[in-house]
Coordinates of C-alpha atoms and ligand atoms in Angstrom, one line a residue:
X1 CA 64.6 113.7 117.6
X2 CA 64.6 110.4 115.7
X3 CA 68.1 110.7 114.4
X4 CA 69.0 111.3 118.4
X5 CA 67.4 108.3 118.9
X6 CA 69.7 106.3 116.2
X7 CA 72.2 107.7 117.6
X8 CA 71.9 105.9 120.9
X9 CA 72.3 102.6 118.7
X10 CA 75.6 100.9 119.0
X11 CA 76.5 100.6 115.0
X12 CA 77.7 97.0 115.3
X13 CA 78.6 94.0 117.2
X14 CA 80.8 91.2 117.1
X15 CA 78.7 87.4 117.3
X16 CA 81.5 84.7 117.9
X17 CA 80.9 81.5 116.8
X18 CA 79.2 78.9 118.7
X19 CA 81.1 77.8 121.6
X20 CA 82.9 81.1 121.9
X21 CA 82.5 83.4 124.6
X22 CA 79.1 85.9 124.3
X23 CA 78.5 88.6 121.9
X24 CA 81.2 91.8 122.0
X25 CA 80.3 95.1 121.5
X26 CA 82.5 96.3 118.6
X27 CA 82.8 99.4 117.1
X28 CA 79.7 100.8 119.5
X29 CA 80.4 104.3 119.1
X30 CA 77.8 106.6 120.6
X31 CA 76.8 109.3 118.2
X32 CA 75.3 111.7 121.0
X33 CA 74.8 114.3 118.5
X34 CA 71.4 115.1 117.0
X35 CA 70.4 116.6 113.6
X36 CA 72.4 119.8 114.5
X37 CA 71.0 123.5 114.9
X38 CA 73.3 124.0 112.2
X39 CA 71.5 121.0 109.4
X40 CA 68.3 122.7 110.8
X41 CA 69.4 126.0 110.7
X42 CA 70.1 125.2 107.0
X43 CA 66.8 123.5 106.1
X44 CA 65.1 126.6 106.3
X45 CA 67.6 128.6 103.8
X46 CA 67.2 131.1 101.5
X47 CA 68.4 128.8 98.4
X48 CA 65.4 126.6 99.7
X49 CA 62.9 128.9 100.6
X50 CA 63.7 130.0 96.4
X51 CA 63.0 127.4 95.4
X52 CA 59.6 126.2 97.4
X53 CA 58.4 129.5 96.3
X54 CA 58.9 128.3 92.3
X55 CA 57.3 125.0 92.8
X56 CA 59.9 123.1 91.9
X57 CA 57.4 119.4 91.8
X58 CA 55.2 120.4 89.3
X59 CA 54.5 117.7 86.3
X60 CA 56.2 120.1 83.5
X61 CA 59.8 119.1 84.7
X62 CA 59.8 116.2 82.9
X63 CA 60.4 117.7 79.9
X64 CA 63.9 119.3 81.1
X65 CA 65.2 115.7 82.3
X66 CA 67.1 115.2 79.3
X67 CA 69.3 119.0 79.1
X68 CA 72.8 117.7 80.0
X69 CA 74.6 120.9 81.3
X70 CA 76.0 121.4 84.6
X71 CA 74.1 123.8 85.9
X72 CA 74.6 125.9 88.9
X73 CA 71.1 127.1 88.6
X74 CA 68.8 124.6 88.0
X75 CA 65.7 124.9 85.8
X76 CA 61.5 125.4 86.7
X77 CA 59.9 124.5 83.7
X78 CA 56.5 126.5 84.6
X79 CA 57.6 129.6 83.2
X80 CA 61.0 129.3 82.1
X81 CA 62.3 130.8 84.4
X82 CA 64.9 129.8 86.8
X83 CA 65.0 128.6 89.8
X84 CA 67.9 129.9 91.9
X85 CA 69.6 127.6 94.1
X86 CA 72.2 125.5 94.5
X87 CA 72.4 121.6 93.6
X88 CA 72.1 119.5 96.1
X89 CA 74.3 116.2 96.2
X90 CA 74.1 113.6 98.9
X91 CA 77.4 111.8 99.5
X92 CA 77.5 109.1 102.4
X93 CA 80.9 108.4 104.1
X94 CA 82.3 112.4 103.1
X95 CA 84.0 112.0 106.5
X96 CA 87.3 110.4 105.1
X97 CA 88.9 109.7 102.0
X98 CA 87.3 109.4 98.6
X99 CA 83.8 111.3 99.7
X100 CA 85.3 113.9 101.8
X101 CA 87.9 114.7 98.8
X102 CA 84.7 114.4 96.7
X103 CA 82.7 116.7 98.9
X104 CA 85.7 119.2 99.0
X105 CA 86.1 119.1 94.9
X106 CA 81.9 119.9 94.7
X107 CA 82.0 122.7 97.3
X108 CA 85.1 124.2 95.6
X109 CA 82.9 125.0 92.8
X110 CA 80.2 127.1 95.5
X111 CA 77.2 125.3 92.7
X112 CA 76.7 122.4 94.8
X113 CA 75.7 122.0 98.4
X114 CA 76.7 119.1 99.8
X115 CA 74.7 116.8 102.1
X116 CA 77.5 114.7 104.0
X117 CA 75.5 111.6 105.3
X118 CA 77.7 110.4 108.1
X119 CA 77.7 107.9 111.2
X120 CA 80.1 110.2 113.1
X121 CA 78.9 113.8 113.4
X122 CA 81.9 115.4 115.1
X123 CA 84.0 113.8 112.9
X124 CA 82.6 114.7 110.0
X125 CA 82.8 118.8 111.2
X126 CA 86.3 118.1 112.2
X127 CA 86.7 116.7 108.5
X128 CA 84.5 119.7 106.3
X129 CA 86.7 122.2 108.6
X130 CA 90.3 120.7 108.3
X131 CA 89.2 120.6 104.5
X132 CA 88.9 124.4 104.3
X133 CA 84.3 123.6 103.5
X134 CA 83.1 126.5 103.8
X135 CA 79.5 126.1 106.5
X136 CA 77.0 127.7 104.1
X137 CA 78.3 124.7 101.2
X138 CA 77.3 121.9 103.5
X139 CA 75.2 120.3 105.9
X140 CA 76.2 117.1 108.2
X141 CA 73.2 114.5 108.6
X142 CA 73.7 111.6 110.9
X143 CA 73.5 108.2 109.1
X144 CA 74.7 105.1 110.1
X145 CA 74.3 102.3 107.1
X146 CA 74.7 99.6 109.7
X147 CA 71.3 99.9 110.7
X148 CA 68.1 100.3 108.6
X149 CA 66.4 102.0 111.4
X150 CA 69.3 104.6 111.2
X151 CA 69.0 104.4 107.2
X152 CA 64.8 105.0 107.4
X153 CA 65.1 107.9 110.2
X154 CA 67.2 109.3 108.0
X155 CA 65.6 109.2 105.0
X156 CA 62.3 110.4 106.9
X157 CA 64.4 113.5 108.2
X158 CA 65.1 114.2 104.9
X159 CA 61.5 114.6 103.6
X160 CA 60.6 116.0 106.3
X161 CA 63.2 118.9 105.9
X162 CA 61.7 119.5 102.4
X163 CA 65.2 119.8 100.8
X164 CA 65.6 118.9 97.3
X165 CA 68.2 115.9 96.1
X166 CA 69.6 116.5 92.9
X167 CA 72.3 113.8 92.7
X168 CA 72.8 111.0 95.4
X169 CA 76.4 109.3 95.9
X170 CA 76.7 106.0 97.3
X171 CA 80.1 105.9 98.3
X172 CA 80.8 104.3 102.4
X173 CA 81.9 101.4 102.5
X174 CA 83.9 99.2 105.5
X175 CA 86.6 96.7 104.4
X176 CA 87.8 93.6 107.1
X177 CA 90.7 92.3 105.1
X178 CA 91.8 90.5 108.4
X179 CA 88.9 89.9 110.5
X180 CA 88.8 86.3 112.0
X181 CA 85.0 86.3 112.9
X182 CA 82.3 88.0 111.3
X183 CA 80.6 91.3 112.5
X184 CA 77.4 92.0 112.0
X185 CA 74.9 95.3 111.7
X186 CA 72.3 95.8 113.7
X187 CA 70.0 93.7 111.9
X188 CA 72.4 90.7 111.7
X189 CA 73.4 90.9 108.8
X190 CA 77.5 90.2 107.7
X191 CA 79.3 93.8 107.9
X192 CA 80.7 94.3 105.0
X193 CA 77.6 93.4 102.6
X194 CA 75.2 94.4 105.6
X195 CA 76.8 97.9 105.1
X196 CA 78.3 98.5 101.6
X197 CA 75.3 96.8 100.1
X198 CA 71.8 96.6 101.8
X199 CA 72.3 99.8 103.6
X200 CA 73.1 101.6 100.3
X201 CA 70.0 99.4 98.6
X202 CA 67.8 100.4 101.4
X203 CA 68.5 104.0 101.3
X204 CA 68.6 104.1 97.2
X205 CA 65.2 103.0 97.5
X206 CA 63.9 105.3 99.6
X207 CA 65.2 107.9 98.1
X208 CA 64.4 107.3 94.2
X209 CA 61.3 108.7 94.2
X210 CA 62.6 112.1 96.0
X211 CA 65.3 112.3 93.0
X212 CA 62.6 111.5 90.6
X213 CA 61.1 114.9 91.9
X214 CA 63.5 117.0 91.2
X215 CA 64.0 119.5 88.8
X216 CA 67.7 119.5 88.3
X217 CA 67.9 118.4 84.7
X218 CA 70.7 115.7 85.0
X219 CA 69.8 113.8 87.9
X220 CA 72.5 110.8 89.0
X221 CA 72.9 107.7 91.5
X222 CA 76.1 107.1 91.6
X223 CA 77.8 104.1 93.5
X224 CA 81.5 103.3 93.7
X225 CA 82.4 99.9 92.9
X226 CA 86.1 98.5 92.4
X227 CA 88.5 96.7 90.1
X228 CA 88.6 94.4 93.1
X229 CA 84.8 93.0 92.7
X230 CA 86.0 92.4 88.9
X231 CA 87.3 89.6 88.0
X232 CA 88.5 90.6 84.4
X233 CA 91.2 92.5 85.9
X234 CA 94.5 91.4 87.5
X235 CA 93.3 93.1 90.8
X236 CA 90.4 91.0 91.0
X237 CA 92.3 87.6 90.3
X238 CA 93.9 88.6 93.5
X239 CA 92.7 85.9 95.8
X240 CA 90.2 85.4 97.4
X241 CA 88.4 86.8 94.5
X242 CA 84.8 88.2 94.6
X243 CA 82.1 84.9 93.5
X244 CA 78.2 85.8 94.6
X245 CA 77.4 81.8 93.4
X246 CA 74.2 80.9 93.5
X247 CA 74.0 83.6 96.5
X248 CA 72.3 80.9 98.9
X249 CA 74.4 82.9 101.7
X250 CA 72.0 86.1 100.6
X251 CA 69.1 84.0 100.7
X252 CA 69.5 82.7 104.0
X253 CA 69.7 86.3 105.0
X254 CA 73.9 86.2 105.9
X255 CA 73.4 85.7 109.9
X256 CA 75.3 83.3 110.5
X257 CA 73.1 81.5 112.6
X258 CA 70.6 79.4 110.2
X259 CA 72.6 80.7 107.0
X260 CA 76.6 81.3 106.1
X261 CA 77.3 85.2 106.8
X262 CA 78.8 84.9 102.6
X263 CA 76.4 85.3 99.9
X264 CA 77.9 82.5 98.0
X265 CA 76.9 80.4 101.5
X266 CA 80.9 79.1 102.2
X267 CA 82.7 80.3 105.0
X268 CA 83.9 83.3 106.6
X269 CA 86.6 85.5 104.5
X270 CA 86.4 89.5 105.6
X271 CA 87.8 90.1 102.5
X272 CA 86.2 88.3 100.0
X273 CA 83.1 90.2 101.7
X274 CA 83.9 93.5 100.9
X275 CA 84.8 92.5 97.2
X276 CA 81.5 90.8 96.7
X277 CA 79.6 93.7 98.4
X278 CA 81.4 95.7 95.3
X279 CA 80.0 93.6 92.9
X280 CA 76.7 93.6 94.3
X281 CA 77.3 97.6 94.5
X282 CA 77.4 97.4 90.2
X283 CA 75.2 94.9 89.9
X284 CA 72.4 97.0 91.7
X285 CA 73.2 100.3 89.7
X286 CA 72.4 97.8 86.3
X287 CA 69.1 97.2 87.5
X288 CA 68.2 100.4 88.7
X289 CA 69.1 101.1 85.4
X290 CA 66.8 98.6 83.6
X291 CA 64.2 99.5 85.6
X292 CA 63.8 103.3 86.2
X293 CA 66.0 104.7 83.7
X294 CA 63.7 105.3 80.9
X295 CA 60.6 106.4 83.2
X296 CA 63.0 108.8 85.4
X297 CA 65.7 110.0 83.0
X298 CA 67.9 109.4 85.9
X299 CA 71.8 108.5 85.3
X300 CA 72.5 105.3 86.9
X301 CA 76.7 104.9 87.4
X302 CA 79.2 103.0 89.4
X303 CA 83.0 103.6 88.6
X304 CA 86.1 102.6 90.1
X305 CA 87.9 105.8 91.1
X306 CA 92.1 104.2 91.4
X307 CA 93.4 102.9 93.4
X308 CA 93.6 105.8 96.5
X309 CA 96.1 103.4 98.6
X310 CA 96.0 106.1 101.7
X311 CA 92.4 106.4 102.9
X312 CA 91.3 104.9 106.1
X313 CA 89.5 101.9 104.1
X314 CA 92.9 100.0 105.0
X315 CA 92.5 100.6 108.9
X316 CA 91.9 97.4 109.7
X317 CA 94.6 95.7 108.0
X318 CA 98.2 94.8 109.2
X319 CA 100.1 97.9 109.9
X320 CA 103.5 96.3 107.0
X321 CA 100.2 96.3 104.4
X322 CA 99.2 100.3 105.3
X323 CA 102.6 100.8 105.1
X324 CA 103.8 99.3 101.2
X325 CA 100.8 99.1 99.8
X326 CA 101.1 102.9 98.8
X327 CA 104.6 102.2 97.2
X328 CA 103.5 99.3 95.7
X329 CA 100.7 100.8 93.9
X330 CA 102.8 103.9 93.0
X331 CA 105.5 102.4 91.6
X332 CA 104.9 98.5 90.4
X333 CA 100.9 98.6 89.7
X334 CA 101.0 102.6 89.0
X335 CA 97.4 102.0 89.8
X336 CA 97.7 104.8 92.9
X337 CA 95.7 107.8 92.6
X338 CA 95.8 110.7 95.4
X339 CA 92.8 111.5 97.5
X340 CA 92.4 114.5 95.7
X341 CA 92.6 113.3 92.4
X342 CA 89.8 110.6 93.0
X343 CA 88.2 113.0 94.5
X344 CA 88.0 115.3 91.2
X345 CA 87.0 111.9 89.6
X346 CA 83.6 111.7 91.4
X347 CA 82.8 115.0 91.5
X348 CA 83.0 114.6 87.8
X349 CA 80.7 111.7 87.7
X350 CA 78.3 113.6 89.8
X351 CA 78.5 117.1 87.7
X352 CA 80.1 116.5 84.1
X353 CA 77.8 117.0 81.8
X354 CA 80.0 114.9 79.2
X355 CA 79.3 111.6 81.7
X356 CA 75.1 111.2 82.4
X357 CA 75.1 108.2 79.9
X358 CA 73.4 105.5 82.3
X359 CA 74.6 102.1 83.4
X360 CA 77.8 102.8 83.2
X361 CA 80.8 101.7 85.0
X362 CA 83.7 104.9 84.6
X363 CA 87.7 104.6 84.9
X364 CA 89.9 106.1 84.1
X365 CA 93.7 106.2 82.2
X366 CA 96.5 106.8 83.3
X367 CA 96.3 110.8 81.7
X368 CA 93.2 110.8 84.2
X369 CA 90.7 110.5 81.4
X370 CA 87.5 108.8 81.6
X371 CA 86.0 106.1 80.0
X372 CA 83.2 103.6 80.0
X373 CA 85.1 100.7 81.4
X374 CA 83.6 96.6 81.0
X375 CA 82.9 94.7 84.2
X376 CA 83.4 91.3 84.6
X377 CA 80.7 88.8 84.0
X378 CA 79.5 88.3 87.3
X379 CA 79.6 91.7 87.9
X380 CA 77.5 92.4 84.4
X381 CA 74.9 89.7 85.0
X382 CA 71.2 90.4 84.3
X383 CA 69.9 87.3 86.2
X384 CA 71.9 87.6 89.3
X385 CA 71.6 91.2 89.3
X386 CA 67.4 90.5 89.2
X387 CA 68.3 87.7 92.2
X388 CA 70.0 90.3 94.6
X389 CA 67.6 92.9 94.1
X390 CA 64.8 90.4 94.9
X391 CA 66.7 89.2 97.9
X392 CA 68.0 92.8 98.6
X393 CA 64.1 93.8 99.1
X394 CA 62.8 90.4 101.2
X395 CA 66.3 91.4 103.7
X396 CA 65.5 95.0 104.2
X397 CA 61.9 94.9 104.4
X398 CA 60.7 96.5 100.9
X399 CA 59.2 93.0 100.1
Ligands
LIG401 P1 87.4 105.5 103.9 O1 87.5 104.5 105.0 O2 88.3 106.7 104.0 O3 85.9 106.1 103.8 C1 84.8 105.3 104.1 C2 83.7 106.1 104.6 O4 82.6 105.3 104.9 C3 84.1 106.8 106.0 O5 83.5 108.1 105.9 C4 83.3 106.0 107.0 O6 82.9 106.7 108.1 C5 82.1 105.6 106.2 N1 81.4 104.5 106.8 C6 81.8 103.3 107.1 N2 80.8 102.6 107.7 C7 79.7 103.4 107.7 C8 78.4 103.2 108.2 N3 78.0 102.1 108.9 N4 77.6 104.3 108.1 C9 77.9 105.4 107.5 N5 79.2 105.6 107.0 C10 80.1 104.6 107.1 O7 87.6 104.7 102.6 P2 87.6 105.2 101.1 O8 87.5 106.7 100.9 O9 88.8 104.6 100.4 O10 86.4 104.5 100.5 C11 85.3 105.2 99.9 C12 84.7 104.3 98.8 O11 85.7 104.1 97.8 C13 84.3 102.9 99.3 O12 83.0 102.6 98.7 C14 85.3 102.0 98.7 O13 84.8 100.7 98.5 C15 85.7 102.7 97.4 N6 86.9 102.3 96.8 C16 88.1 102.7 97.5 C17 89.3 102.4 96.9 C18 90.6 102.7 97.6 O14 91.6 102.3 97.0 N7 90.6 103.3 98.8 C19 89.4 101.7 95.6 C20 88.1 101.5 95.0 C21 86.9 101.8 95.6 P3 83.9 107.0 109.3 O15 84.7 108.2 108.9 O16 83.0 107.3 110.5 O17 84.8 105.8 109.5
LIG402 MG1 95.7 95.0 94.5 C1 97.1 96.4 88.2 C2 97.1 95.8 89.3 C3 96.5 96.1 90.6 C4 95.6 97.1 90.9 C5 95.1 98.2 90.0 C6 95.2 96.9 92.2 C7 94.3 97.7 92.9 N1 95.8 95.8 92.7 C8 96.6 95.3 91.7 C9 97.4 94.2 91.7 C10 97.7 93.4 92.9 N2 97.2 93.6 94.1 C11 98.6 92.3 92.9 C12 99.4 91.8 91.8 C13 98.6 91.9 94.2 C14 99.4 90.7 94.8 C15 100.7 91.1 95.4 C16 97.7 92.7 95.0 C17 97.4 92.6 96.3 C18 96.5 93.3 97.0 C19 96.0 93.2 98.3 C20 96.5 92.3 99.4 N3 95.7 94.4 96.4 C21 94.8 94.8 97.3 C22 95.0 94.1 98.5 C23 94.1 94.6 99.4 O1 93.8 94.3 100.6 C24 93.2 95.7 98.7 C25 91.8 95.1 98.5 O2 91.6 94.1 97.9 O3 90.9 95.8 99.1 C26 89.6 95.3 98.9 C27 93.9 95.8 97.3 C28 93.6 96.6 96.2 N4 94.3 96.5 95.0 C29 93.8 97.4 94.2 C30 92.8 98.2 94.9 C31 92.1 99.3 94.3 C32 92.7 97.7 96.1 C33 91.8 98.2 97.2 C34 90.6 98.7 97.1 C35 89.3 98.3 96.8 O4 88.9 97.5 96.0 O5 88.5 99.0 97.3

């Protein structure tokens, strides 16, 4: 019932600027589908009934946090013995591109089942199906990250369903390369950061203590950040490059109204906000890091997946961009990597066993291999990365 209710929510609207004609509905989608007989249908599955039945919360878990193997069977310390089911990883935006591909890769595998926390329901069937999922792997859940109402229901769902969350995989995201005016989220807040950031901080939040809980003995938040957001790079000394500044545009809470809708407080630029929502993206998996890594043994991560130059993220831009942009990636940056192969990428980030060191930002080479890349310094700073979480908390009610 309460996700039917976010549903009824347009996602987002359009606020000119003053003197412009009145607010546009934009993207107002109505998602007149409710947590499905089919999510609750699988709530009440055998894998979980297994796993209620070997208390799976008790205090002895601990202990196990630190095995590092992939297991397809996860561990109850009480006895020993094993609790059979499968992991469980949450992945928001598995309706397209990278997270569907990644979704795909984990159900391939029949270990992990695969929450896919998505703003359109029937696309999101549409997508599992056309992507050969098998039903019993996963489980669509309405979630729309450009509301916190939306982002609390369904986090409340959740507990309610009793389900356990092994790994959780920030990975939606909207990009308005071209936008003129600023669009904002239900609460007013700028689009881009509104979305890619504070939903994703809100719902991280909510959730940390649920993965603290349980038992799967390599437990990961993962976010996916970009080469874009870092300014070390070539990419991300393509203007207009990713700068937080003193984030007085964050303060002021990014509306537009009595504060700039940028974090760094200047004007407008759609795509300057998506870069800096990145680097808030890897700046908050750092301080989740420094502060619940050693309590939790969870693995904190962001990566940058390549450059996957097809997905929908470029819907919004100029139809001659969609059109070289592959090409140009392919064959001058040879930065392009195919929705399936970034897809194998994440699901490695979320199962490997080799990658659960924390607070680290993955790429890869160009033989696909991982390794622990640096991010720039904005995007590696302690103090601002203390700031935004601060600010983070005050703009989605945690403070
Ligand atoms: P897609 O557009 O294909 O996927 C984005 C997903 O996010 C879609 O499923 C979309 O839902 C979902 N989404 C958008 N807004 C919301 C919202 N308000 N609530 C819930 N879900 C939402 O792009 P990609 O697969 O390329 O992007 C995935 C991630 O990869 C992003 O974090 C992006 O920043 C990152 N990335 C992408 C790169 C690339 O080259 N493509 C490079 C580096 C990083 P819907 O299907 O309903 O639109
Ligand atoms: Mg970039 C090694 C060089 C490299 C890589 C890996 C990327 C990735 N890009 C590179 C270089 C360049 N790009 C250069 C030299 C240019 C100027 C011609 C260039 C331009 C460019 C544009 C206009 N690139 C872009 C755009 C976008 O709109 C994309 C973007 O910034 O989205 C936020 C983009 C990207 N380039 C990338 C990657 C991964 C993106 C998109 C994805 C992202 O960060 O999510």
């Amino acid at each position: 019932m309460a996700l039917q209710t976010a549903a009824l929510v347009p996602a987002t609207f359009t606020l000119p600027k003053e003197g412009k004609s009145s607010p546009s509905f934009k993207d107002s989608t109505f998602f007149g589908v409710s947590l499905s007989d089919h999510a609750k249908a699988d709530f009440s599955s055998s894998a979980l009934r297994c796993k209620r039945e070997f208390n799976p919360r008790n205090g002895a878990v601990r202990a196990e946090t630190t095995a590092t193997a992939t297991p397809a069977i996860s561990r109850s310390a009480v006895d020993g013995k094993k609790t059979l089911r499968k992991d469980s990883v949450f992945i928001t935006g598995a309706s397209s591109g990278l997270g569907l591909a990644t979704a795909k890769a984990l159900a391939e595998t029949r270990k992990w089942h695969i929450i896919m926390a998505c703003r359109d329901f029937l696309k999101a069937e549409r997508a599992a199906k056309s992507a050969g999922m098998s039903k019993q792997n996963y489980t669509i859940l309405h979630l729309d990250l450009a509301s916190l109402d939306s982002v609390r229901e369904f986090v409340d769902g959740y507990k309610r369903s009793g389900r356990p969350l092994d790994v959780l995989v920030c990975n939606a995201a909207v990009y308005q390369p071209i936008a003129k005016e600023p669009s904002f989220t239900a609460e007013g807040f700028e689009l881009s950061v509104g979305t890619n950031h504070l939903g994703h901080f809100l719902l991280s939040r909510l959730l940390l203590d649920d993965l603290k809980q349980s038992d799967y003995p390599s437990k990961r938040l993962i976010i996916v950040g970009s080469i874009t957001g870092n300014t070390n790079t070539l990419a991300g000394n393509v203007p207009p490059k990713a700068n937080l500044g003193n984030l007085r545009g964050l303060a002021g809470g990014l509306n537009g109204l009595n504060s700039s809708t940028m974090i760094d407080g200047e004007e407008f630029d759609g795509a300057k906000a998506y870069k800096d929502s990145k680097v808030c993206n890897m700046l908050t998996m750092q301080e989740f890091h420094r502060r619940f890594h050693e309590e939790s043994g969870i693995t904190f991560a962001s990566l940058y997946p390549g450059c996957i130059a097809m997905t929908d993220l470029f819907r919004e831009h100029i139809p001659l961009f969609r059109l070289l942009f592959p090409s140009f990636q392919k064959y001058i940056t040879k930065g392009f990597v195919s929705e399936h192969e970034a897809g194998k990428r994440l699901a490695q980030v979320v199962s490997d066993p080799s990658l659960t060191k924390s607070s680290v930002y993955w790429s890869w080479n160009q033989n696909s291999a991982s390794f622990e890349n640096q991010l720039s310094p904005e995007a590696s700073d302690e103090e601002k990365a203390r700031k935004i979480w601060e600010l983070s908390e005050k703009l989605v009610g945690l403070a």
